[in-house]
mmCIF file of C-alpha atoms in Angstrom:
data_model
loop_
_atom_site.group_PDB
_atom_site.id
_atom_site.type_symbol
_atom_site.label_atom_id
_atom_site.label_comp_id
_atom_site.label_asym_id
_atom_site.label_seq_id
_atom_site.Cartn_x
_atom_site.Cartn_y
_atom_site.Cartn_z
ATOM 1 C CA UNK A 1138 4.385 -15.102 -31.291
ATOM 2 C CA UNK A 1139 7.808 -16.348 -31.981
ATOM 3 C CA UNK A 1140 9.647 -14.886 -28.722
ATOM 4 C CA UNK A 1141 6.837 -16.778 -27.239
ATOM 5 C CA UNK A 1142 7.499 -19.846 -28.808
ATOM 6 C CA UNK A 1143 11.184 -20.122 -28.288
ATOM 7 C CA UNK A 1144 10.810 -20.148 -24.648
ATOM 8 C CA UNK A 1145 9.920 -23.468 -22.817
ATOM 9 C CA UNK A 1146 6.929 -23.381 -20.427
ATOM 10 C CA UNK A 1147 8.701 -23.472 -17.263
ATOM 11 C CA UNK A 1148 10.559 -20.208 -18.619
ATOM 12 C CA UNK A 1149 7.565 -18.384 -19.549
ATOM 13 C CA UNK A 1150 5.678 -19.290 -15.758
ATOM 14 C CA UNK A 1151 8.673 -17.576 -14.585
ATOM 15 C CA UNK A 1152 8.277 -14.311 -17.284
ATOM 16 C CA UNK A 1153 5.178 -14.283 -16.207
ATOM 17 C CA UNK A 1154 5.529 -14.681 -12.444
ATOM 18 C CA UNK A 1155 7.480 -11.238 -12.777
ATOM 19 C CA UNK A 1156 4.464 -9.506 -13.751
ATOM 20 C CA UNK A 1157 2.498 -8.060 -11.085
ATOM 21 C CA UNK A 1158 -0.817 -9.179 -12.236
ATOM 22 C CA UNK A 1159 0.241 -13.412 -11.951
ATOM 23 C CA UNK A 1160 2.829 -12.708 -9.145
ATOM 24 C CA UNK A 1161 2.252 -15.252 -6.568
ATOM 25 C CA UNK A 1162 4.876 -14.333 -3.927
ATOM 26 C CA UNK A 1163 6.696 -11.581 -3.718
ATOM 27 C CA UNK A 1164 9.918 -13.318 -3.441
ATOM 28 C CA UNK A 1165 9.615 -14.335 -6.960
ATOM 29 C CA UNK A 1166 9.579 -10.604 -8.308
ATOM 30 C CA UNK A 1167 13.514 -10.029 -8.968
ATOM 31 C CA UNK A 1168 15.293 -11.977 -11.353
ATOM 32 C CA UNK A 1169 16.888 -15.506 -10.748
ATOM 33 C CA UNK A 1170 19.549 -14.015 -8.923
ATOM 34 C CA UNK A 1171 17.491 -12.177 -6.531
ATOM 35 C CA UNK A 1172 19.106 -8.872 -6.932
ATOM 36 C CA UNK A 1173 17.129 -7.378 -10.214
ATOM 37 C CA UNK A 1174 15.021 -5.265 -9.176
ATOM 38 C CA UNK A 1175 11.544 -5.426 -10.663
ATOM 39 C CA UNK A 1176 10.209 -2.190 -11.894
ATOM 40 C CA UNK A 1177 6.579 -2.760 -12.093
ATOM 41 C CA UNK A 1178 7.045 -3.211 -8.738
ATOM 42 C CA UNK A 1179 9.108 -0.223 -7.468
ATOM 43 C CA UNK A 1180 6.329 1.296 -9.474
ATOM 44 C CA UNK A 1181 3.072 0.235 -7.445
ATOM 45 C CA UNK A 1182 5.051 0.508 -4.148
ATOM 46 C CA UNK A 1183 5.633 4.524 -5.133
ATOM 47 C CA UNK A 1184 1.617 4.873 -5.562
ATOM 48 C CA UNK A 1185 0.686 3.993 -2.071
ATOM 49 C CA UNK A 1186 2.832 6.785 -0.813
ATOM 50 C CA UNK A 1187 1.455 9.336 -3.866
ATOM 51 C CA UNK A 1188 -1.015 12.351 -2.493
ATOM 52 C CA UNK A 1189 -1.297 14.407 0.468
ATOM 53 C CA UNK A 1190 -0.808 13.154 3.903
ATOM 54 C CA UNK A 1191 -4.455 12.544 4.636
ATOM 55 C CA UNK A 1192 -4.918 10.821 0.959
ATOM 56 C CA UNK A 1193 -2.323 8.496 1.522
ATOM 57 C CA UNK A 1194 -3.750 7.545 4.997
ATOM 58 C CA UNK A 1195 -7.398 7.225 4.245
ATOM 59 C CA UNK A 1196 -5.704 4.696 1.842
ATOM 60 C CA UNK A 1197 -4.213 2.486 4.394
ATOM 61 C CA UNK A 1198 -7.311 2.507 6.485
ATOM 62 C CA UNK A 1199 -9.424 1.650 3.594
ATOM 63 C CA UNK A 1200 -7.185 -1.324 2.968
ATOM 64 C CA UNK A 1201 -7.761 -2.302 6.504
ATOM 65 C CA UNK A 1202 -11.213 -1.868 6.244
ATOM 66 C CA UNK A 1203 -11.254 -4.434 3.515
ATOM 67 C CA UNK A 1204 -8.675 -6.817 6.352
ATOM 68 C CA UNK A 1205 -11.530 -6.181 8.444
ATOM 69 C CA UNK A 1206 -13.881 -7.373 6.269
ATOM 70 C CA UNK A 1207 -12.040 -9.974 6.025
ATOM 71 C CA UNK A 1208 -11.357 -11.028 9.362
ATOM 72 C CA UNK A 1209 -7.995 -10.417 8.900
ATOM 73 C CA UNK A 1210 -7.152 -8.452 12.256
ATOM 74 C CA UNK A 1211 -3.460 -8.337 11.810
ATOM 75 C CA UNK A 1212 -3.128 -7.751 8.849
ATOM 76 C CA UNK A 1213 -5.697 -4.617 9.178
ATOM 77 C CA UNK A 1214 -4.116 -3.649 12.678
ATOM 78 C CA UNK A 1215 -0.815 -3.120 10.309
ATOM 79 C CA UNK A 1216 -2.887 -1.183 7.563
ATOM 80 C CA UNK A 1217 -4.246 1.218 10.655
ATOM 81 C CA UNK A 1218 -0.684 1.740 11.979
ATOM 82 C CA UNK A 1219 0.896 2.667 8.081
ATOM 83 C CA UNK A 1220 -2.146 5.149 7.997
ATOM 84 C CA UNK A 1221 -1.114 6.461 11.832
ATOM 85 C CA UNK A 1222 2.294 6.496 10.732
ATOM 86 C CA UNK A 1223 1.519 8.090 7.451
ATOM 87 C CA UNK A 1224 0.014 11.273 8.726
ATOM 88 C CA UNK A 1225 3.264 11.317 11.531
ATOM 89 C CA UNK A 1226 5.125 12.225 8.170
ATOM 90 C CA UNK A 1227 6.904 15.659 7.508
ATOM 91 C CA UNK A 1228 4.107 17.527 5.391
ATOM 92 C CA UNK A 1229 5.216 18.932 2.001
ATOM 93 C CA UNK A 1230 5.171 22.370 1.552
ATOM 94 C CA UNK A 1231 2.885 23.670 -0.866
ATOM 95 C CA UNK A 1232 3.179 27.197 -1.565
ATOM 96 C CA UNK A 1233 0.103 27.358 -3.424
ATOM 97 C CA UNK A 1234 -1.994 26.277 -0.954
ATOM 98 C CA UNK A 1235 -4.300 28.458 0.683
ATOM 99 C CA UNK A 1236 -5.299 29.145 4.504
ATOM 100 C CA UNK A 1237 -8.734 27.279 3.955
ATOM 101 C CA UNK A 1238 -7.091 24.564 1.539
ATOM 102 C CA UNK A 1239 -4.512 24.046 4.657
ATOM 103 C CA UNK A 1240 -7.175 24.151 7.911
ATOM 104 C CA UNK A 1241 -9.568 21.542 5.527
ATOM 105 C CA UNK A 1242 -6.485 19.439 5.376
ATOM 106 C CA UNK A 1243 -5.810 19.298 9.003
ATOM 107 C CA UNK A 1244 -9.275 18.434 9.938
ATOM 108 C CA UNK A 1245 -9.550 15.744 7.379
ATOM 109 C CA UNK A 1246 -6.026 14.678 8.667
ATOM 110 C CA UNK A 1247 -7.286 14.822 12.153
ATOM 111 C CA UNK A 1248 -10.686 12.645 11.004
ATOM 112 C CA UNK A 1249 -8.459 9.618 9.328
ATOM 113 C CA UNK A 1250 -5.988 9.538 12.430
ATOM 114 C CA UNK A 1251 -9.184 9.266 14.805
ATOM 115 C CA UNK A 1252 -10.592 6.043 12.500
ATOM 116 C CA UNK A 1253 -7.455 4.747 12.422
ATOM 117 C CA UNK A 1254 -6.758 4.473 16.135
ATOM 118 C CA UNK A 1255 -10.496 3.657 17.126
ATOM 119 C CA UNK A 1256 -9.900 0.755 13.834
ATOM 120 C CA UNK A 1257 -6.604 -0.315 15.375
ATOM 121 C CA UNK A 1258 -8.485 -0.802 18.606
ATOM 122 C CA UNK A 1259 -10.696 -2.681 17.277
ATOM 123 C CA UNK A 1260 -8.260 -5.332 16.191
ATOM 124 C CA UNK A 1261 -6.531 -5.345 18.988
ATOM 125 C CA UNK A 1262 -9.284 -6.219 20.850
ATOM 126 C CA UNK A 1263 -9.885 -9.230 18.487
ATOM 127 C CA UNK A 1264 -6.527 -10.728 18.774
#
């Protein structure tokens, strides 16, 4: 409570506007000379590119399934082009991966990349 109270309040709405959950722009997430980088951030930016190809895609086109909802088209047309993109990426090798594990992954890979571009489509068509 006291490193609370010996900030003023226009220092603490500036603490706290480094905190992901009452960020209102990302602009404000560095320090006050823009070039300290905030972790918390680096940090949630690494977990949309965590998982297998097809995981990390059927992430982006959820998120522009929720655009679309939304009526957001550009925004979702961008979320369907990170998911394209996304499965474009080299593939890790996993050596413990098995024939079936690896033909499974394909198809699913192959089922996300068909949403996406029929998704994409769609908001193009609506811009």
């Amino acid at each position: 409570m006291d490193s609370v109270q010996s900030h003023s309040t226009d220092e603490l709405v500036r603490m706290m506007k480094k905190i992901p959950l009452f960020m209102t722009n990302l602009d404000e997430a560095g320090g006050t000379d823009g070039e300290e980088e905030n972790i918390q951030i680096e940090a949630l930016r690494a977990l949309q590119y965590e998982g297998t190809r097809a995981e990390i895609a059927l992430g982006f086109k959820e998120r522009g399934n929720e655009m679309v909802a939304e009526k957001r088209w550009k925004d979702a047309k961008e979320f369907y082009t990170k998911g394209i993109l996304a499965l474009k990426a080299p593939m890790d090798t996993d050596t413990n991966a098995t024939e079936d594990d690896e033909e499974a992954e394909i198809l699913k890979e192959k089922q996300v990349e068909e949403a996406c571009y029929v998704n994409r489509s769609l908001c193009n068509l609506e811009l």
